XYZ file of C-alpha atoms in Angstrom:
737
model
C -99.710 -195.587 80.380
C -99.540 -193.913 83.785
C -101.250 -195.846 86.542
C -103.591 -194.101 89.013
C -101.976 -193.019 92.270
C -103.353 -194.400 95.513
C -104.712 -191.978 98.050
C -103.276 -192.320 101.536
C -105.783 -193.343 104.160
C -106.665 -191.136 107.088
C -107.811 -192.161 110.538
C -110.713 -190.699 112.334
C -110.500 -189.393 115.922
C -110.933 -192.958 117.158
C -108.178 -194.304 114.872
C -110.605 -196.139 112.622
C -109.771 -196.542 108.926
C -112.253 -194.948 106.521
C -114.927 -197.396 105.422
C -113.885 -197.083 101.788
C -110.363 -198.213 102.591
C -111.650 -201.173 104.574
C -113.872 -202.207 101.696
C -111.016 -201.840 99.211
C -108.645 -203.929 101.333
C -111.217 -206.695 101.711
C -112.004 -206.603 97.993
C -108.330 -206.565 97.045
C -108.639 -203.365 95.023
C -106.677 -200.951 97.218
C -103.666 -199.569 95.390
C -101.629 -198.789 98.512
C -102.319 -201.187 101.407
C -99.288 -199.858 103.294
C -101.270 -196.653 103.872
C -103.966 -198.658 105.661
C -102.522 -201.875 107.107
C -99.709 -202.466 109.542
C -98.804 -199.965 112.241
C -100.343 -196.521 111.711
C -100.111 -193.366 113.795
C -103.343 -192.296 115.517
C -103.054 -189.140 117.555
C -100.222 -189.619 120.042
C -100.318 -193.403 119.755
C -100.529 -196.213 117.244
C -103.163 -198.485 115.813
C -102.623 -201.849 114.143
C -104.669 -203.036 111.214
C -104.517 -206.397 109.489
C -106.431 -208.555 107.057
C -106.578 -212.145 108.333
C -109.285 -214.155 106.558
C -111.015 -216.858 108.654
C -109.918 -215.317 111.949
C -112.476 -214.497 114.627
C -110.061 -213.005 117.159
C -106.648 -211.365 116.699
C -104.169 -210.223 119.344
C -101.107 -208.133 118.410
C -97.648 -208.872 119.801
C -94.218 -207.394 119.249
C -91.532 -209.624 117.733
C -90.048 -209.974 121.217
C -93.302 -211.555 122.420
C -94.802 -208.632 124.325
C -98.582 -208.341 123.982
C -99.514 -205.042 122.334
C -103.314 -205.246 122.323
C -106.450 -207.049 121.212
C -107.772 -205.985 117.807
C -111.413 -205.609 116.857
C -112.964 -207.292 113.837
C -114.120 -204.444 111.625
C -115.265 -206.610 108.726
C -116.351 -210.258 108.840
C -114.079 -211.002 105.877
C -111.165 -210.657 108.299
C -110.293 -206.967 108.666
C -109.093 -206.207 112.206
C -107.895 -202.985 113.837
C -107.321 -201.499 117.247
C -105.120 -199.344 119.409
C -101.860 -200.944 120.510
C -99.470 -200.151 123.335
C -96.057 -199.621 121.726
C -93.760 -196.612 122.075
C -92.388 -196.620 118.521
C -93.313 -198.048 115.170
C -92.124 -201.665 114.946
C -93.047 -204.991 113.333
C -95.886 -207.002 114.835
C -97.020 -210.612 115.076
C -100.655 -211.606 115.345
C -102.135 -214.491 117.287
C -105.249 -215.402 115.304
C -107.969 -217.710 116.560
C -111.224 -219.253 115.421
C -113.380 -222.199 116.413
C -111.065 -224.583 114.610
C -107.841 -223.560 116.315
C -105.212 -220.839 116.359
C -102.156 -219.734 114.396
C -99.472 -217.053 114.349
C -98.914 -214.613 111.512
C -96.231 -211.921 111.283
C -97.516 -208.751 109.650
C -95.680 -207.885 106.376
C -97.248 -204.399 106.435
C -95.511 -203.520 109.693
C -92.077 -203.685 108.027
C -90.356 -200.922 106.115
C -89.117 -201.179 102.519
C -86.011 -203.184 101.624
C -85.018 -201.379 98.438
C -83.469 -197.941 98.778
C -83.262 -194.716 96.779
C -80.026 -195.718 95.053
C -81.729 -198.870 93.797
C -84.528 -196.685 92.464
C -82.030 -194.403 90.746
C -80.022 -197.104 88.994
C -83.098 -199.170 88.108
C -84.776 -196.150 86.540
C -81.589 -195.323 84.664
C -81.261 -198.897 83.425
C -77.691 -199.122 84.676
C -78.207 -201.414 87.686
C -75.829 -204.354 87.304
C -76.949 -206.214 90.437
C -80.643 -206.578 89.656
C -80.473 -210.276 90.501
C -79.590 -209.279 94.071
C -82.609 -206.964 94.293
C -85.441 -208.342 92.170
C -86.949 -211.792 92.441
C -87.346 -213.620 95.760
C -84.555 -213.420 98.345
C -84.428 -215.027 101.772
C -83.194 -212.273 104.079
C -83.269 -210.955 107.619
C -85.106 -207.646 107.865
C -85.939 -205.586 110.939
C -85.574 -208.535 113.273
C -87.365 -211.158 111.221
C -86.380 -213.788 108.644
C -88.469 -214.134 105.527
C -88.559 -213.595 101.790
C -88.290 -210.266 100.037
C -90.128 -210.146 96.710
C -89.623 -207.455 94.082
C -90.952 -207.281 90.526
C -91.168 -204.700 87.740
C -94.759 -204.010 86.664
C -95.043 -200.245 86.066
C -98.524 -200.225 84.566
C -100.239 -202.504 87.063
C -102.936 -201.238 89.408
C -102.077 -203.891 91.956
C -99.498 -206.677 92.329
C -99.694 -209.406 94.956
C -97.553 -212.375 95.891
C -99.651 -215.536 95.980
C -98.920 -219.103 96.986
C -100.083 -221.924 99.208
C -98.839 -219.842 102.162
C -101.742 -217.416 101.622
C -104.197 -219.760 99.902
C -103.347 -218.120 96.548
C -105.406 -215.145 97.733
C -104.240 -211.952 96.033
C -105.920 -209.759 98.651
C -103.552 -210.835 101.398
C -100.005 -210.007 100.286
C -100.391 -206.968 98.079
C -97.047 -205.362 97.334
C -95.705 -201.850 97.926
C -95.640 -199.704 94.799
C -92.361 -197.842 94.332
C -94.008 -195.486 91.896
C -90.948 -193.790 90.453
C -89.500 -197.045 89.073
C -92.509 -199.282 88.536
C -91.027 -201.769 91.017
C -93.332 -203.493 93.491
C -91.848 -205.024 96.632
C -92.945 -206.884 99.739
C -91.135 -208.575 102.602
C -93.113 -211.601 103.838
C -91.747 -212.691 107.220
C -91.505 -216.335 108.290
C -91.586 -217.571 104.695
C -88.896 -220.147 103.918
C -87.225 -221.785 100.924
C -89.105 -224.225 98.734
C -92.393 -222.300 98.541
C -94.086 -222.106 95.107
C -95.330 -218.612 94.305
C -96.573 -216.384 91.510
C -97.639 -212.783 91.074
C -101.298 -211.850 90.811
C -101.476 -208.674 88.757
C -104.382 -206.315 88.146
C -103.730 -204.603 84.830
C -104.245 -200.911 84.050
C -107.787 -201.650 82.861
C -108.688 -203.280 86.178
C -108.654 -206.821 84.753
C -106.962 -209.587 86.743
C -104.298 -211.219 84.570
C -103.369 -214.907 84.511
C -100.975 -215.592 87.377
C -97.415 -214.715 86.390
C -94.176 -216.500 87.207
C -91.372 -214.334 88.531
C -89.095 -213.045 85.720
C -86.202 -213.208 88.208
C -87.123 -216.565 89.740
C -84.013 -218.509 90.712
C -85.882 -221.811 90.882
C -89.075 -223.100 89.271
C -91.475 -225.970 89.629
C -91.065 -229.013 87.397
C -93.175 -228.758 84.289
C -96.105 -228.957 83.675
C -96.362 -226.892 86.897
C -95.266 -223.314 86.241
C -94.889 -221.562 89.589
C -91.653 -219.967 90.737
C -90.062 -221.320 93.920
C -88.404 -219.425 96.773
C -84.769 -220.503 96.701
C -81.911 -220.027 99.152
C -78.595 -218.639 97.934
C -76.417 -221.239 96.252
C -74.797 -223.159 99.081
C -72.185 -224.997 97.027
C -68.581 -224.371 98.052
C -66.599 -223.828 94.872
C -63.211 -225.363 94.238
C -62.532 -224.219 90.670
C -60.015 -221.440 91.323
C -57.323 -223.015 89.136
C -59.646 -223.422 86.150
C -61.051 -219.917 86.383
C -57.639 -218.411 87.009
C -56.259 -219.994 83.852
C -59.000 -218.664 81.602
C -58.927 -215.201 83.170
C -55.342 -214.855 82.000
C -55.650 -216.726 78.691
C -56.350 -215.415 75.213
C -59.054 -217.881 74.095
C -58.298 -217.198 70.432
C -54.940 -218.892 70.976
C -56.153 -221.779 73.139
C -57.475 -225.144 72.036
C -61.271 -225.006 72.213
C -63.085 -228.167 71.209
C -66.737 -228.053 72.232
C -69.071 -230.992 72.808
C -72.624 -229.734 72.268
C -75.107 -231.498 74.538
C -78.853 -231.627 75.069
C -78.908 -232.559 78.738
C -82.237 -234.360 78.549
C -81.297 -236.817 75.815
C -77.551 -237.461 76.038
C -78.245 -240.417 78.295
C -81.237 -241.381 80.422
C -81.997 -243.713 83.282
C -83.145 -247.233 82.494
C -86.759 -246.180 83.047
C -86.425 -243.379 80.497
C -86.423 -240.513 82.990
C -83.907 -237.669 83.016
C -80.572 -237.934 84.738
C -80.006 -235.523 87.615
C -77.150 -233.018 87.484
C -75.153 -235.285 89.806
C -75.782 -238.306 87.578
C -74.838 -236.273 84.513
C -71.654 -235.171 86.259
C -70.735 -238.772 87.047
C -71.209 -239.876 83.429
C -70.808 -236.893 81.118
C -67.717 -235.250 82.579
C -65.542 -238.427 82.475
C -66.784 -239.142 78.946
C -65.875 -235.660 77.748
C -62.443 -235.951 79.338
C -61.879 -239.367 77.746
C -62.988 -238.127 74.334
C -60.736 -235.092 74.638
C -63.142 -232.171 74.382
C -62.256 -228.986 76.257
C -65.783 -227.648 76.775
C -69.369 -228.815 77.153
C -71.974 -226.570 75.563
C -75.512 -227.164 76.785
C -78.559 -226.338 74.760
C -80.494 -223.875 76.964
C -80.937 -225.149 80.507
C -82.912 -222.157 81.799
C -86.496 -223.002 82.695
C -88.841 -223.690 79.773
C -92.317 -225.218 79.628
C -92.114 -227.269 76.418
C -89.638 -230.125 75.935
C -89.613 -230.052 72.102
C -88.423 -226.433 72.188
C -85.077 -227.857 73.473
C -84.963 -224.887 75.850
C -84.942 -222.196 73.181
C -88.340 -220.880 74.317
C -87.552 -220.015 77.904
C -89.879 -218.577 80.529
C -87.329 -218.470 83.350
C -84.022 -216.955 82.296
C -82.637 -216.961 85.834
C -83.643 -220.497 86.856
C -81.841 -223.716 85.888
C -84.624 -226.027 84.750
C -86.110 -228.268 87.428
C -85.898 -231.219 85.028
C -82.473 -232.155 86.376
C -82.726 -231.095 90.008
C -82.230 -227.980 92.085
C -79.929 -225.013 91.356
C -77.218 -226.330 93.658
C -77.091 -229.466 91.519
C -76.186 -227.411 88.465
C -73.557 -225.536 90.482
C -72.044 -228.871 91.509
C -71.953 -229.958 87.868
C -70.116 -226.822 86.732
C -67.668 -227.043 89.610
C -67.034 -230.714 88.915
C -66.354 -229.974 85.267
C -63.987 -227.153 86.177
C -62.059 -229.249 88.673
C -61.545 -231.752 85.852
C -60.397 -229.001 83.469
C -63.562 -228.860 81.358
C -65.375 -225.599 80.618
C -69.155 -225.162 80.529
C -70.881 -222.975 77.939
C -74.612 -222.248 77.911
C -76.824 -221.525 74.955
C -78.508 -218.229 75.817
C -81.652 -216.812 74.230
C -82.051 -213.023 74.520
C -83.771 -212.674 71.142
C -87.320 -213.756 71.945
C -89.558 -215.489 74.479
C -92.657 -217.715 74.312
C -96.163 -216.369 74.748
C -97.203 -218.802 77.503
C -99.588 -216.826 79.676
C -97.587 -217.351 82.882
C -94.488 -215.829 81.279
C -93.363 -212.365 80.244
C -95.948 -211.673 77.570
C -98.062 -208.617 78.484
C -96.658 -209.005 81.943
C -98.489 -206.138 83.613
C -101.352 -206.039 81.125
C -99.305 -204.094 78.598
C -96.528 -204.910 76.139
C -93.799 -204.538 78.744
C -90.904 -206.780 77.743
C -91.988 -206.934 74.101
C -92.971 -204.358 71.470
C -96.664 -203.581 71.247
C -96.585 -203.496 67.429
C -96.433 -207.075 66.063
C -94.240 -205.834 63.208
C -91.586 -205.350 65.871
C -92.730 -207.529 68.741
C -93.827 -210.834 67.203
C -91.561 -213.408 65.589
C -93.309 -215.139 62.664
C -90.904 -218.107 62.538
C -91.305 -219.227 66.124
C -94.610 -217.638 67.214
C -92.758 -215.881 70.000
C -92.498 -212.342 71.356
C -89.432 -210.224 70.594
C -87.750 -208.313 73.387
C -88.018 -204.530 73.197
C -84.332 -203.616 73.046
C -85.249 -199.944 73.006
C -86.427 -200.102 76.609
C -83.662 -199.627 79.170
C -85.347 -201.852 81.751
C -85.523 -204.748 79.267
C -81.896 -204.300 78.270
C -80.968 -204.244 81.952
C -82.969 -207.443 82.574
C -81.041 -209.259 79.849
C -77.585 -207.832 80.579
C -78.011 -208.743 84.231
C -78.935 -212.267 83.202
C -75.664 -212.686 81.308
C -73.765 -211.429 84.356
C -75.836 -213.692 86.621
C -74.814 -216.956 84.943
C -71.150 -215.947 84.952
C -71.143 -214.861 88.596
C -73.499 -217.251 90.330
C -72.788 -220.414 88.322
C -69.243 -219.739 87.068
C -70.136 -220.591 83.462
C -67.299 -220.177 80.980
C -69.294 -218.721 78.148
C -72.589 -217.905 76.523
C -73.418 -218.962 72.989
C -75.987 -216.365 71.961
C -78.792 -217.855 69.902
C -80.437 -216.329 66.824
C -78.292 -213.198 66.629
C -79.193 -212.680 62.967
C -82.881 -212.443 63.886
C -81.977 -209.689 66.346
C -79.848 -207.646 63.961
C -82.334 -207.258 61.103
C -85.766 -205.664 61.443
C -86.942 -207.456 58.293
C -85.729 -210.908 59.363
C -88.244 -213.452 57.957
C -90.611 -210.606 57.065
C -92.030 -209.442 53.779
C -92.309 -205.853 52.625
C -94.794 -203.972 54.784
C -94.395 -206.409 57.682
C -91.570 -204.517 59.372
C -90.761 -200.999 60.517
C -87.509 -199.341 59.361
C -85.111 -197.858 61.886
C -84.773 -194.141 62.520
C -82.423 -193.862 59.549
C -84.745 -195.727 57.230
C -82.654 -198.900 57.221
C -83.282 -202.542 58.073
C -80.721 -202.800 60.857
C -82.054 -203.096 64.401
C -79.908 -200.386 65.961
C -81.391 -200.965 69.411
C -80.477 -204.657 69.292
C -76.968 -203.727 68.172
C -76.646 -201.400 71.149
C -77.898 -204.121 73.495
C -75.435 -206.724 72.201
C -72.567 -204.281 72.504
C -73.560 -203.389 76.061
C -73.959 -207.033 77.033
C -70.529 -207.942 75.694
C -68.828 -204.929 77.266
C -70.301 -205.623 80.687
C -69.683 -209.370 80.576
C -66.087 -209.122 79.419
C -65.481 -206.167 81.736
C -66.735 -207.938 84.862
C -65.777 -211.529 83.975
C -62.642 -211.555 81.815
C -62.453 -215.359 81.841
C -65.837 -215.737 80.111
C -66.365 -215.857 76.332
C -69.372 -215.047 74.183
C -70.129 -216.810 70.903
C -72.606 -215.519 68.341
C -74.795 -217.786 66.273
C -74.915 -215.358 63.371
C -75.411 -216.519 59.803
C -75.157 -213.328 57.731
C -72.328 -211.113 56.535
C -72.804 -208.566 59.311
C -69.307 -207.099 59.790
C -67.154 -207.259 62.919
C -69.346 -209.578 64.949
C -66.304 -210.762 66.898
C -64.468 -207.475 67.021
C -64.317 -205.162 70.062
C -67.012 -202.566 70.541
C -64.475 -199.737 70.534
C -63.507 -200.820 67.010
C -67.134 -200.707 65.857
C -67.785 -204.391 66.434
C -70.521 -206.197 68.314
C -68.004 -207.309 70.921
C -68.421 -211.096 70.753
C -65.424 -213.318 71.384
C -66.333 -215.723 68.593
C -68.843 -216.284 65.817
C -70.199 -219.542 64.439
C -68.926 -220.168 60.896
C -72.201 -221.250 59.320
C -70.699 -220.996 55.851
C -68.110 -223.655 56.666
C -70.810 -226.010 57.895
C -73.053 -225.470 54.875
C -70.386 -225.572 52.169
C -68.443 -228.573 53.424
C -71.531 -230.686 54.065
C -72.875 -229.777 50.642
C -69.565 -230.818 49.071
C -69.369 -234.163 50.875
C -72.962 -235.040 50.034
C -71.915 -235.202 46.360
C -70.717 -238.463 44.880
C -66.896 -238.382 44.697
C -66.880 -238.397 40.893
C -68.748 -235.088 40.896
C -66.772 -233.336 43.639
C -64.288 -231.896 41.184
C -67.107 -229.699 39.900
C -67.667 -228.298 43.392
C -64.058 -227.712 44.386
C -64.764 -224.099 45.342
C -67.138 -225.237 48.097
C -64.001 -226.122 50.019
C -61.593 -223.399 48.953
C -63.990 -220.454 49.219
C -64.169 -220.653 52.993
C -60.521 -219.732 53.332
C -61.210 -216.405 51.626
C -63.015 -215.192 54.777
C -61.701 -217.649 57.381
C -59.965 -214.902 59.365
C -62.506 -212.114 58.981
C -63.947 -213.192 62.352
C -62.858 -215.326 65.273
C -64.669 -218.428 64.114
C -66.049 -221.542 65.750
C -66.631 -224.341 63.221
C -70.016 -225.810 64.193
C -71.439 -229.201 63.341
C -74.428 -228.512 65.522
C -77.771 -229.987 66.526
C -79.446 -228.025 63.724
C -77.840 -230.354 61.178
C -79.231 -233.598 62.617
C -82.943 -232.877 63.156
C -86.139 -232.165 61.223
C -85.485 -234.738 58.520
C -81.854 -233.763 57.904
C -80.591 -237.148 59.053
C -77.195 -237.447 60.741
C -73.703 -236.479 59.663
C -73.024 -240.095 58.705
C -76.093 -240.179 56.491
C -75.077 -236.941 54.787
C -71.897 -238.497 53.450
C -72.129 -239.903 49.908
C -71.480 -243.512 48.945
C -71.992 -246.935 50.471
C -71.617 -247.625 54.180
C -67.832 -248.042 54.061
C -67.468 -244.837 52.097
C -69.751 -242.958 54.494
C -67.645 -243.917 57.493
C -64.395 -243.214 55.657
C -65.623 -239.829 54.448
C -66.870 -238.853 57.901
C -63.507 -239.688 59.467
C -61.722 -237.745 56.744
C -64.105 -234.834 57.265
C -63.453 -234.682 60.979
C -59.680 -234.629 60.466
C -60.138 -232.005 57.737
C -62.154 -229.900 60.207
C -59.748 -230.354 63.114
C -56.946 -229.252 60.807
C -58.926 -226.265 59.490
C -58.466 -222.874 61.191
C -61.134 -222.179 63.822
C -62.372 -223.614 67.092
C -64.379 -226.847 66.949
C -67.929 -227.805 67.929
C -69.557 -231.202 67.488
C -73.062 -232.188 68.555
C -73.429 -235.236 70.774
C -73.717 -238.605 69.060
C -71.875 -237.468 65.961
C -68.568 -238.377 67.608
C -69.513 -242.048 67.183
C -71.523 -241.662 63.957
C -75.057 -241.881 65.305
C -77.244 -243.404 62.598
C -80.681 -242.301 63.780
C -81.638 -238.670 63.608
C -81.502 -236.978 66.989
C -84.723 -236.700 69.005
C -85.094 -234.982 72.364
C -87.436 -237.793 73.382
C -84.797 -240.509 73.689
C -81.180 -241.113 74.612
C -78.421 -241.518 72.056
C -77.786 -244.983 70.627
C -74.810 -245.816 72.823
C -74.903 -249.474 71.798
C -73.362 -248.421 68.467
C -69.999 -248.124 70.186
C -69.952 -251.925 70.324
C -69.516 -251.986 66.521
C -66.093 -251.414 64.973
C -67.004 -248.718 62.400
C -68.661 -246.547 65.051
C -65.917 -247.183 67.565
C -63.418 -246.219 64.883
C -65.096 -242.845 64.338
C -65.083 -242.220 68.096
C -61.400 -243.131 68.268
C -60.708 -240.750 65.383
C -62.376 -237.864 67.199
C -60.574 -238.745 70.413
C -57.184 -238.770 68.708
C -57.955 -235.561 66.837
C -58.837 -233.812 70.073
C -55.552 -234.949 71.577
C -53.568 -233.718 68.584
C -55.466 -230.431 68.448
C -54.809 -229.729 72.111
C -51.193 -230.842 72.166
C -49.979 -229.184 68.936
C -49.817 -225.364 68.955
C -49.752 -225.409 65.151
C -53.324 -226.725 65.147
C -54.847 -224.229 67.598
C -52.649 -221.268 68.530
C -53.289 -219.394 65.282
C -56.877 -220.504 64.654
C -57.971 -216.895 64.210
C -54.917 -215.446 62.442
C -53.929 -215.807 58.785
C -50.250 -216.134 59.721
C -50.977 -219.672 60.884
C -52.315 -220.913 57.533
C -50.948 -221.334 54.021
C -52.125 -223.392 51.083
C -49.952 -226.234 49.819
C -52.388 -227.589 47.201
C -55.446 -225.535 46.351
C -56.244 -226.267 42.701
C -56.188 -230.058 42.229
C -59.869 -230.293 41.524
C -59.486 -233.346 39.250
C -58.256 -235.454 42.156
C -60.307 -233.654 44.857
C -57.162 -233.181 46.914
C -56.587 -230.303 49.323
C -53.465 -229.581 51.360
C -52.412 -226.754 53.628
C -49.919 -225.946 56.316
C -50.715 -224.986 59.916
C -48.024 -223.324 61.995
C -47.577 -221.378 65.216
C -44.760 -220.300 67.508
C -43.723 -222.961 69.970
C -44.531 -225.955 67.797
C -43.575 -227.773 64.616
C -45.534 -227.051 61.430
C -48.207 -229.556 60.413
C -49.385 -230.351 56.891
C -53.051 -231.346 56.491
C -53.822 -233.343 53.330
C -57.269 -234.606 52.303
C -58.187 -236.948 49.466
C -61.959 -236.872 49.014
C -62.149 -239.633 46.422
C -62.107 -243.418 46.949
C -59.052 -243.653 44.644
C -55.661 -244.029 46.379
C -53.194 -241.464 45.018
C -49.801 -243.142 44.748
C -46.569 -241.179 44.303
C -48.479 -237.971 44.917
C -46.230 -234.939 45.258
C -47.016 -232.504 48.050
C -44.970 -229.308 48.419
C -43.680 -228.760 51.962
C -41.855 -225.817 53.513
C -38.917 -227.758 54.943
C -36.736 -230.602 53.778
C -36.450 -233.458 56.215
C -38.630 -235.997 57.950
C -42.352 -235.472 58.427
C -44.144 -237.868 60.770
C -47.637 -239.074 59.949
C -49.429 -238.146 63.198
C -52.873 -239.231 61.998
C -54.227 -241.159 59.047
C -57.994 -241.603 59.031
C -57.612 -244.642 56.747
C -55.713 -246.549 59.438
C -57.103 -249.964 60.288
C -57.568 -248.997 63.928
C -60.194 -246.490 62.767
C -61.873 -248.939 60.393
C -59.960 -247.907 57.259
C -58.166 -249.935 54.618
C -54.776 -249.480 56.251
C -53.053 -247.641 53.424
C -50.410 -245.128 54.375
C -46.778 -244.112 54.367
C -45.316 -246.250 57.108
C -45.688 -243.394 59.522
C -43.057 -241.147 57.878
C -42.333 -239.248 54.687
C -39.111 -237.566 53.579
C -39.187 -234.130 51.987
C -36.316 -233.064 49.758
C -35.353 -230.134 47.595
C -34.774 -232.125 44.431
C -36.467 -230.939 41.276
C -36.946 -227.341 42.396
C -38.693 -226.549 45.636
C -39.120 -228.772 48.679
C -41.681 -231.552 48.371
C -42.438 -235.108 49.396
C -43.826 -237.945 47.316
C -46.369 -240.012 49.207
C -49.434 -242.195 49.116
C -52.766 -240.476 49.744
C -55.147 -243.151 51.049
C -58.715 -243.256 49.731
C -61.323 -240.975 51.336
C -58.887 -239.880 53.974
C -57.137 -237.029 55.689
C -53.585 -237.350 56.905
C -51.551 -234.941 59.002
C -47.776 -234.722 58.724
C -45.712 -233.048 61.438
C -42.192 -231.841 60.741
C -39.822 -233.614 63.114
C -36.225 -233.181 61.916
C -34.013 -231.862 59.139
């Protein structure tokens, strides 16, 4: 819909504004206040016009303090105008007075625009990659004054105003300039400082005033339940993470050890009174814990601003603002820098698929379906009651691509795990026949979403080579983690949802029945190298009645702990990067809830401490042995040793990589010890037992092989005869011929 164009005001012989313009300014309905207010030419001189509610007298001054003239009150609502003595157009300040006192106010309408024609060009084209430097609220110096420049995209609005306590939330007073060719509205408000809550008051194309809107590009927000955006200074933190970033810029992450600790920042730990930890408090506790436990990365559930705690951040209304729950933006920057200085990466869950329909957010932002599709068959998500981004609109794609670049540049994050990719790729996702619209070729693939994801990955990897992207994608869509130029989506990694589902299903069966489900384990290796996989044991598996990983294991309590330890070693020996949700590293018993901290007291009990020690030791082995990580994404690093012993529920394979000794991974998923069990090995000689999850130190029965087995070539082929402890995984590393 094309919005009506404002008609420029004219001045009469005496310099007076037409009565209709005065009435429109006072009513807040004028579409172009810059044509009326500020400094206007009148004959060979200038007049000044301003709208200052509650003022009885107004005197104009230049910014240097020179008096320019007394203005006349044209309308009792606060419209003033009058001839001024200046030689050229320049910004003005007004000294306003009434019976209650006086105040100074610098005139925003006496300043020129901040955005330029090149901004217009690239914004209209959808190729602007610095939108976060142009849109939103920026504290700047402009034409001799310091203040805040606001800019927002609302192409179908009749009027957009900045409102806040600084103007009594009065939308008539700071109406923005309409840059008609792009749909961008902008306004420089002098003398405004950091820390000011603000929103946009928007009159839609039908003349209806919308609910006040938060800034889509807000860099800081109020603490919920308040929903205003906040003027924020540039991040002041001085970074010291050059070594960390330099390493990852040169590294091939497929061949590095990546072990991710998935964290919900609001419920990992809390203060004694139950309130959230600040970013600084989290840094003091979480970073040392992650280092001690051996993880390489922290992955946060979304930390961008969101109104509703139980959404865990996945329904965000402020993609550019770290949530106020844990402090200010600089606090998050300090956290990331602290993690990097300690050698720990930070990954963010990122949600470009959909957004909530809270009225202060993006939904019908300018009175029309702007960020979302108008047709609910395309623009409404039935699973989450959210709006779906319109990936066919270049401005929306630019908004999202810029957001990915923003987190990498401004906060130095190491990666984005992209949520709900499957819901983006398929037009019929969670929809019945007749509830979706086919693509231009008649298919179910969302070609516009595909194009967006490819663009996002190209730009992010092109501008920030040390950053990785990870897709949460649960279907058989091909080449998710292959380069765009090869026809892929361009992600660095993809979550292996099949591994998570199949292995948990297998281990939930009583051991006596596992032989009938042997393929649940072996099938995953058929496709294990079709993508660059991350093996996720994520938050989704420990909520909504699913229990915890410990509770999913079959058997009595001893068997549950033993099986969980064996499972973790199985997973750490399996090809693919690792991800474990918080609390599962010490076998949390209660299902996770965002409303409370984890049950840290469990670490006082030996079985739980044993699981934690197992994970810690596995992380050390994984990071220190190239065989366990350097060929995670390549079939050359994996070969089966035992694949078909379903009767004993035994699995064995070999991991290998250049620069390290080969490692055999052997799992016995029954409670029966397997004595004199023959395992084929590629080399004769000594193989050291580098982990045994049945060791007493972990809470096991203590069965094992004395720390060493000998492989020989007797009887045709190299093999070793050993004891396989019950419900255990052991790893054997070749040490010498």
